[in-house]
Amino acid sequence: MGDKGFPALRLILCIASFIVMLHLVNGDLSYSIPEEMKRESVIGNIAKDLGLDLRTLSSRKARVDFEGTRKRHCDINLSTGDLITSERIDRESLCGKKPSCVVKVDLVLENPLELHRLSLHIHDVNDNSPKFRENVIEIEISESADKGNRFSIEEAHDADIGQNAVQMYNLQKNDNFILNVDSNTVELVLEKTLDREKQKDINLLLTALDGGSPQRSGTVVIHVTVLDANDNAPVFSQAVYKASLPENSPPDTIVINVSATDADEGVNGDVTYHLGHVSDDDVNVFSIDPKTGEIKVTGVIDFEERSSFEMRLQAKDGLGLTSYAKVIIDVTDINDNAPMIYLKSLTNPIPENVSPGTEVGIINVQDRDSETNRQVRCSIQQNVPFKLVPSIKNYYSLVTTGQLDRELESDYNITITATDEGSPPLSSSKTVQLSVADINDNPPVFEEQSYSADVTENNKPGSTLCSVTARDPDWRQNGTVIYSLLPGEVNGAPVSSYLSVNGDTGVIHAVRSFDYEQFRSFKVHVTARDNGSPPLSSNVSVSVFVSDVNDNSPQILYPAPEGNSFMTELVPKAAHGGSLVSKVIAVDADSGQNAWLSYHIVKSTDPGLFTIGLHSGEIRTQRDISESDSMKQNLIVSVKDNGQPSLSATCSMYLLISDNLAEVPELKDISYEEKNSKLTSYLIIALVSVSTFFLTFIIIILGVRFCRRRKPRLLFDGAVAIPSAYLPPNYADVDGTGTLRSAYNYDAYLTTGSRTSDFKFVSSYNDNTLPADQTLRKSPSDFADPFDDLEPSVEVGTFQSTLLITMHCLLVFEFG
Ligand SMILES: *[C@@H]1O[C@H](CO)[C@@H](O)[C@H](O)[C@H]1NC(C)=O
Ligand SMILES: *[C@@H]1O[C@H](CO)[C@@H](O)[C@H](O)[C@H]1NC(C)=O
Ligand SMILES: *[C@@H]1O[C@H](CO)[C@@H](O)[C@H](O)[C@H]1NC(C)=O
Ligand SMILES: *[C@@H]1O[C@H](CO)[C@@H](O)[C@H](O)[C@H]1NC(C)=O
Ligand SMILES: CC(=O)N[C@H]1CO[C@H](CO)[C@@H](O)[C@@H]1O
């Protein structure tokens, strides 16, 4: 209505119009009522207003009629004459937004018919609140919308009119929007730009108010959805990621998950991950899952090569905004390297006489791991005389702990074991071969404390008596044993003329034939010497026992041997049987059975008269002498030893049965004169032959001298054969100790010392060269060279010695 007059004025106007209407009663009645009165509210009294008799009302069937509508808004209480409302009267439904609302009612009276027009002016009451069409208004605004942008809002609606309609709007206080209400538009104005990432939904409460009294309001929620714009780069959750990873982690091990968030939505917020620039070495070590940000191992992680990795990470959203972070991966050590043992120096071989504690080697141990995994303990096996002594850092000295003895153990395999302290520990070992070098510390030792040899006399020179053996456990020449005789004398002669020992084998040979009758035993000493420097040696005694052979015939001492003397025993005529007549005395140089003599009468003039004691040799009469017995009795007695075979001697015994020596017949004599003259003639022959020999020799020498003019030393440089008879076939006394090395067995060189000539004994080996009874003799004819220093024959005599000496002097003069 827009009338803004005072309420008091309005009331006066109302009353005035009411009075005017009452004046028009004769015509029409008019009432003014507010809408929304209660049912049966009294509007007015028509009986009074029309001046009707109240009692006739019902009889005249007073009633109200409405034009064109079936709806009855009011009625008449016939008993009171009041016009009352019969239902709620809603001005808005009757008249809508029309400024005045009048309901025409006809009052009908019958008998007589009377018609009165009643006008009901219904005026507005604020009974409707402003109302929005929806409870929630949805608006979508991009976050990139500029400040000042306007967004229209549908107005609120109020069924009431005039003052009672919507008069104003109120917007809940907020950061971004203000309200702009124009005549017929309501707008939100963006006052501050939106940020979806801060607030993606904004609810605003908009209130519409009417001007009624009491005032009514209606509200609506404006739901602003902020639409995304790609205005955010992804952001990593950390600027630096740190992870630790054990080395040797297998491929596909997840190291760390990185994540970056992008506040944007959809494609704008889809983050993909990439590794930033990495060095060529690391390219294939790690990979990142573009979608999930899992960093995985793809290559080999070796702590010993690289202990940490640093990489750049890139996160990128769908529209290419990127950001970066760093990842640092520390690799942790795993005990994956066994210690290595290096032999830095080694004394090999070690002399066996090194003192305990001598350093023989230096060992270095290394482990590529770190910290405790590289702490290494080193040991060697027990039961070797070596130990490891820790030295600086990871160096160890290998030292001996005891005395070494090559003869007990010559090689050592020393196993060095190194174990680290990782868990589980790793270990490795190395075997060092050490050998012990020999020192000549063992003298040769004879297998027996003493040796003895039995030999029967008359042995062949060169025959083997026994052998000695000494052992020397040292090495090579330090253990090579050489045997020799210790110089000494046996019966005044050097031992080397009795025995020789083979230097290599220790076999002892007789050099000559032994005679039991000369000596029965003798003792020599043999030395075993090794070839070390200095040499060590030991001595052993060898006793040689010569056993007897029956090589001596019994020797009859009495009576004198046959033919040499003519011994006669006197037997008294009156001798009785059994009386001792004589005795044969015999001895035997042998011994034992070989010297056990037995006596037999082999022949007698009168067998039966004499008997001889089997072992005593006593000759006794067997019976009394009688007259008839011949005066000359002859006995031939044989003396036999008990050897095998036995040797015997015989003698003749002449017995004269007489009491008177005058009866003895003449004695036979031996002529000694003849023997003496024979000796003289032998001497003369010898003298002549020596002189002849000398002269011949002088002639030869002169001849040789002529020859020498052309080929001077031919004769003396040539090998001169010397009969071997002088020496035993196999053995020559070369070095004076009776030893002949096997190498010289057949070719012995004798150097005279005074001359350069070598005389070679070409010994034709012949086992039978020396018969057992042959004596060591030589005659001048045995020598081709008279200048040899060998001693001249005993039988040559003084004269010849003089000649030889003279010749020697001559030659020295000639050639010297
Ligand atoms: C990384 O994420 C995966 C699942 O995506 C999970 O199985 C794994 O355990 C995570 N690793 C780490 C180190 O957080
Ligand atoms: C040492 O080792 C070598 C080779 O393995 C072997 O021939 C030798 O017999 C060993 N020596 C010892 C004393 O064990
Ligand atoms: C023998 O021993 C000596 C030290 O006594 C030593 O020098 C030498 O090398 C040894 N010979 C051998 C062959 O071992
Ligand atoms: C062996 O005997 C000789 C001579 O008697 C002596 O000089 C030497 O020392 C002895 N050797 C030993 C080892 O007894
Ligand atoms: C029909 C009807 O409403 N009658 C009423 C008229 O008024 C009297 C007195 O107020 C009532 O008692 C009636 O009931």
XYZ file of N, CA and C in Angstrom, residues 394-524:
393
model
N 97.659 -54.025 11.559
C 97.237 -55.384 11.246
C 98.409 -56.267 10.833
N 99.558 -55.961 11.383
C 100.725 -56.762 11.048
C 101.005 -57.735 12.189
N 101.420 -58.904 11.797
C 101.774 -59.927 12.777
C 103.146 -60.477 12.406
N 103.895 -60.821 13.435
C 105.162 -61.496 13.182
C 104.969 -62.964 13.475
N 105.527 -63.763 12.612
C 105.518 -65.196 12.853
C 106.868 -65.528 13.487
N 106.837 -65.953 14.741
C 108.101 -66.224 15.418
C 108.128 -67.664 15.897
N 109.331 -68.152 16.042
C 109.464 -69.520 16.535
C 109.292 -69.498 18.049
N 108.729 -70.585 18.563
C 108.542 -70.652 20.009
C 109.488 -71.645 20.632
N 110.075 -72.472 19.833
C 110.950 -73.469 20.427
C 112.090 -73.769 19.490
N 112.889 -74.721 19.922
C 114.028 -75.131 19.118
C 113.523 -75.993 17.971
N 114.003 -75.736 16.791
C 113.599 -76.552 15.645
C 114.585 -77.697 15.495
N 114.118 -78.764 14.980
C 115.008 -79.890 14.730
C 114.611 -80.494 13.390
N 115.443 -80.266 12.412
C 115.110 -80.754 11.078
C 115.006 -82.259 11.058
N 115.786 -82.889 11.925
C 115.784 -84.346 11.905
C 114.469 -84.894 12.455
N 113.765 -84.102 13.263
C 112.455 -84.550 13.760
C 111.346 -84.117 12.813
N 111.398 -82.891 12.406
C 110.361 -82.371 11.515
C 111.008 -81.349 10.604
N 110.941 -81.661 9.327
C 111.675 -80.815 8.399
C 110.771 -79.857 7.661
N 109.464 -80.084 7.709
C 108.548 -79.197 6.995
C 107.387 -78.866 7.898
N 106.980 -77.644 7.818
C 105.787 -77.242 8.570
C 104.816 -76.607 7.599
N 103.578 -77.012 7.710
C 102.513 -76.301 7.008
C 101.807 -75.487 8.080
N 102.021 -74.234 8.049
C 101.429 -73.394 9.087
C 100.176 -72.761 8.518
N 99.080 -73.064 9.149
C 97.816 -72.522 8.676
C 97.455 -71.316 9.527
N 97.400 -70.184 8.889
C 97.048 -68.940 9.584
C 95.572 -68.688 9.324
N 94.833 -68.513 10.384
C 93.404 -68.281 10.241
C 93.087 -66.877 10.742
N 92.369 -66.146 9.945
C 91.951 -64.797 10.353
C 90.434 -64.789 10.414
N 89.914 -64.306 11.530
C 88.469 -64.263 11.716
C 88.086 -62.840 12.096
N 87.069 -62.313 11.462
C 86.651 -60.981 11.857
C 85.578 -61.077 12.934
N 85.196 -59.923 13.453
C 84.277 -59.944 14.578
C 82.870 -59.597 14.169
N 82.595 -59.730 12.906
C 81.228 -59.490 12.447
C 80.309 -60.594 12.937
N 79.060 -60.431 12.621
C 78.139 -61.468 13.026
C 77.240 -61.770 11.856
N 77.316 -62.958 11.268
C 78.245 -63.999 11.684
C 79.661 -63.666 11.241
N 80.654 -64.154 11.983
C 82.029 -63.844 11.617
C 82.436 -64.553 10.328
N 83.314 -63.915 9.599
C 83.867 -64.548 8.408
C 85.341 -64.829 8.683
N 85.809 -65.871 8.060
C 87.219 -66.160 8.282
C 87.842 -66.677 7.005
N 89.149 -66.587 6.977
C 89.867 -67.179 5.859
C 91.186 -67.684 6.396
N 91.795 -68.531 5.643
C 93.059 -69.060 6.140
C 94.041 -69.191 5.002
N 95.281 -69.249 5.423
C 96.347 -69.356 4.434
C 97.383 -70.305 4.998
N 97.892 -71.156 4.128
C 98.880 -72.110 4.588
C 100.250 -71.677 4.105
N 101.145 -71.588 5.041
C 102.504 -71.191 4.721
C 103.373 -72.433 4.871
N 104.095 -72.732 3.829
C 104.980 -73.886 3.930
C 106.365 -73.398 4.335
N 106.820 -73.975 5.401
C 108.136 -73.604 5.891
C 108.986 -74.853 5.926
N 110.185 -74.752 5.447
C 111.051 -75.905 5.622
C 112.245 -75.497 6.473
N 112.764 -76.491 7.119
C 113.844 -76.256 8.060
C 115.133 -76.669 7.358
N 116.093 -75.758 7.332
C 117.349 -76.064 6.655
C 118.283 -76.782 7.613
N 119.054 -77.617 7.029
C 119.896 -78.464 7.869
C 121.116 -77.718 8.400
N 121.458 -78.109 9.601
C 122.712 -77.691 10.214
C 123.382 -78.988 10.633
N 124.667 -79.017 10.468
C 125.355 -80.268 10.775
C 125.448 -80.429 12.291
N 124.358 -80.884 12.876
C 124.324 -80.966 14.329
C 124.291 -82.391 14.851
N 124.376 -83.345 13.981
C 124.379 -84.720 14.450
C 125.641 -85.421 13.976
N 126.430 -85.959 14.915
C 127.571 -86.750 14.460
C 127.066 -88.112 13.986
N 127.828 -88.750 13.149
C 127.431 -90.105 12.768
C 127.458 -90.986 14.020
N 126.520 -91.879 14.104
C 126.466 -92.772 15.272
C 126.519 -94.203 14.773
N 127.463 -94.921 15.339
C 127.583 -96.317 14.927
C 126.419 -97.115 15.469
N 126.006 -98.074 14.695
C 124.856 -98.866 15.110
C 125.177 -99.724 16.317
N 126.444 -100.069 16.447
C 126.809 -100.870 17.613
C 127.926 -100.157 18.357
N 128.042 -100.511 19.621
C 129.058 -99.826 20.410
C 130.454 -100.285 20.044
N 130.545 -101.537 19.687
C 131.825 -102.024 19.193
C 131.544 -103.167 18.244
N 132.508 -103.396 17.411
C 132.346 -104.460 16.419
C 133.438 -105.482 16.643
N 133.124 -106.686 16.264
C 134.186 -107.687 16.292
C 134.076 -108.532 15.045
N 135.201 -109.024 14.625
C 135.217 -109.841 13.420
C 136.042 -111.082 13.712
N 135.558 -112.169 13.240
C 136.317 -113.427 13.369
C 136.875 -113.759 12.011
N 138.144 -114.083 12.024
C 138.735 -114.461 10.741
C 139.652 -115.664 11.010
N 139.613 -116.548 10.108
C 140.544 -117.672 10.269
C 141.855 -117.257 9.657
N 142.902 -117.726 10.268
C 144.218 -117.324 9.762
C 144.418 -117.828 8.350
N 145.430 -117.277 7.740
C 145.756 -117.599 6.357
C 144.667 -117.167 5.397
N 143.907 -116.158 5.843
C 142.855 -115.644 4.957
C 143.486 -115.039 3.731
N 142.622 -114.874 2.700
C 143.122 -114.221 1.492
C 143.164 -112.728 1.752
N 144.224 -112.043 1.341
C 144.204 -110.579 1.451
C 143.031 -110.052 0.615
N 142.385 -109.083 1.140
C 141.229 -108.514 0.415
C 139.921 -109.147 0.830
N 140.006 -110.190 1.641
C 138.737 -110.800 2.037
C 138.017 -109.892 3.039
N 136.710 -109.979 2.989
C 135.880 -109.120 3.828
C 135.825 -109.671 5.240
N 136.076 -108.793 6.199
C 136.023 -109.246 7.584
C 134.655 -108.936 8.198
N 134.265 -107.700 8.076
C 132.972 -107.308 8.636
C 132.646 -105.944 8.070
N 131.547 -105.416 8.459
C 131.273 -104.051 8.021
C 130.694 -103.265 9.188
N 131.060 -102.002 9.207
C 130.539 -101.122 10.256
C 129.576 -100.143 9.580
N 128.615 -99.749 10.325
C 127.622 -98.805 9.775
C 127.357 -97.716 10.799
N 127.404 -96.515 10.335
C 127.049 -95.401 11.210
C 125.975 -94.601 10.500
N 125.080 -94.088 11.273
C 123.978 -93.303 10.683
C 124.126 -91.848 11.102
N 123.807 -90.977 10.173
C 123.813 -89.544 10.470
C 122.527 -88.978 9.882
N 121.640 -88.538 10.740
C 120.341 -88.088 10.213
C 120.388 -86.743 9.515
N 121.514 -86.080 9.473
C 121.554 -84.783 8.812
C 121.351 -84.953 7.313
N 121.302 -83.826 6.661
C 120.867 -83.759 5.267
C 122.071 -83.719 4.342
N 121.953 -84.489 3.272
C 122.980 -84.476 2.237
C 124.382 -84.638 2.808
N 125.282 -83.707 2.438
C 126.655 -83.933 2.861
C 126.798 -83.877 4.375
N 125.903 -83.171 5.053
C 125.967 -83.158 6.509
C 125.633 -84.523 7.091
N 125.029 -85.367 6.269
C 124.665 -86.686 6.764
C 125.374 -87.785 6.002
N 126.292 -87.399 5.139
C 127.031 -88.406 4.388
C 128.188 -88.908 5.250
N 128.244 -90.206 5.420
C 129.224 -90.777 6.341
C 130.396 -91.347 5.550
N 131.569 -90.990 6.001
C 132.792 -91.530 5.389
C 133.552 -92.260 6.491
N 133.913 -93.458 6.168
C 134.585 -94.294 7.170
C 136.079 -94.267 6.913
N 136.813 -94.271 8.001
C 138.265 -94.410 7.825
C 138.834 -95.059 9.073
N 140.031 -95.594 8.891
C 140.715 -96.206 10.029
C 141.451 -95.117 10.775
N 141.385 -95.195 12.084
C 142.213 -94.277 12.857
C 143.640 -94.789 12.806
N 144.579 -93.926 12.510
C 145.967 -94.402 12.452
C 146.383 -94.988 13.800
N 147.110 -96.015 13.756
C 147.558 -96.658 14.988
C 148.513 -97.778 14.620
N 148.908 -98.487 15.579
C 149.872 -99.565 15.317
C 149.371 -100.869 15.883
N 149.623 -101.916 15.157
C 149.350 -103.264 15.671
C 150.664 -104.017 15.552
N 151.121 -104.485 16.655
C 152.403 -105.207 16.690
C 153.495 -104.411 16.004
N 153.455 -103.093 16.180
C 154.531 -102.277 15.623
C 154.358 -101.913 14.174
N 153.306 -102.388 13.531
C 153.091 -102.037 12.121
C 151.832 -101.173 12.039
N 151.818 -100.267 11.071
C 150.595 -99.423 10.974
C 149.357 -100.277 10.686
N 148.247 -99.841 11.264
C 147.024 -100.636 11.095
C 146.647 -100.770 9.644
N 147.091 -99.761 8.846
C 146.679 -99.818 7.454
C 147.308 -100.986 6.725
N 148.320 -101.569 7.309
C 148.884 -102.728 6.640
C 148.132 -104.000 7.024
N 147.221 -103.857 7.932
C 146.413 -105.030 8.300
C 145.031 -104.982 7.667
N 144.443 -103.764 7.808
C 143.032 -103.668 7.410
C 142.840 -102.450 6.526
N 141.831 -102.512 5.735
C 141.389 -101.284 5.066
C 139.869 -101.239 5.174
N 139.356 -100.000 5.158
C 137.902 -99.872 5.260
C 137.419 -99.114 4.030
N 136.350 -99.597 3.482
C 135.775 -98.900 2.340
C 135.101 -97.640 2.862
N 135.589 -96.506 2.387
C 135.105 -95.227 2.914
C 133.608 -95.050 2.757
N 133.035 -95.630 1.710
C 131.606 -95.417 1.469
C 130.744 -96.434 2.170
N 131.210 -97.665 2.143
C 130.312 -98.721 2.618
C 130.622 -99.159 4.031
N 131.808 -98.868 4.511
C 132.174 -99.317 5.851
C 132.566 -100.780 5.906
N 132.771 -101.360 4.742
C 133.173 -102.768 4.737
C 134.679 -102.833 5.021
N 135.010 -103.705 5.966
C 136.418 -103.800 6.376
C 137.038 -105.043 5.729
N 138.135 -104.816 5.065
C 138.837 -105.910 4.386
C 140.169 -106.152 5.073
N 140.566 -107.381 4.961
C 141.913 -107.692 5.430
C 142.875 -107.307 4.321
N 143.939 -106.655 4.676
C 144.922 -106.281 3.657
C 145.915 -107.421 3.455
N 146.125 -108.139 4.495
C 147.092 -109.246 4.400
C 146.527 -110.496 5.034
N 147.270 -111.486 4.896
C 146.880 -112.754 5.497
C 147.353 -112.734 6.946
N 146.489 -113.190 7.825
C 146.854 -113.166 9.239
C 147.391 -114.517 9.678
N 148.274 -114.441 10.655
C 148.873 -115.683 11.177
C 148.528 -115.783 12.651
N 147.706 -116.758 12.931
C 147.251 -116.951 14.294
C 148.427 -117.104 15.242
N 149.494 -117.706 14.683
C 150.623 -117.973 15.537
C 151.366 -116.682 15.865
N 151.146 -115.630 15.043
C 151.771 -114.337 15.350
C 150.942 -113.516 16.315
N 149.668 -113.385 16.022
C 148.786 -112.687 16.960
C 147.392 -113.267 16.828
N 146.752 -113.291 17.956
C 145.443 -113.929 17.964
C 144.303 -112.918 17.826
N 144.583 -111.707 18.219
C 143.539 -110.683 18.069
C 144.204 -109.323 18.041
N 143.524 -108.371 17.486
C 143.981 -106.995 17.604
C 142.762 -106.085 17.482
N 142.989 -104.869 17.857
C 141.868 -103.918 17.931
C 142.231 -102.694 17.097
N 141.320 -102.272 16.280
C 141.544 -101.032 15.541
C 140.360 -100.101 15.814
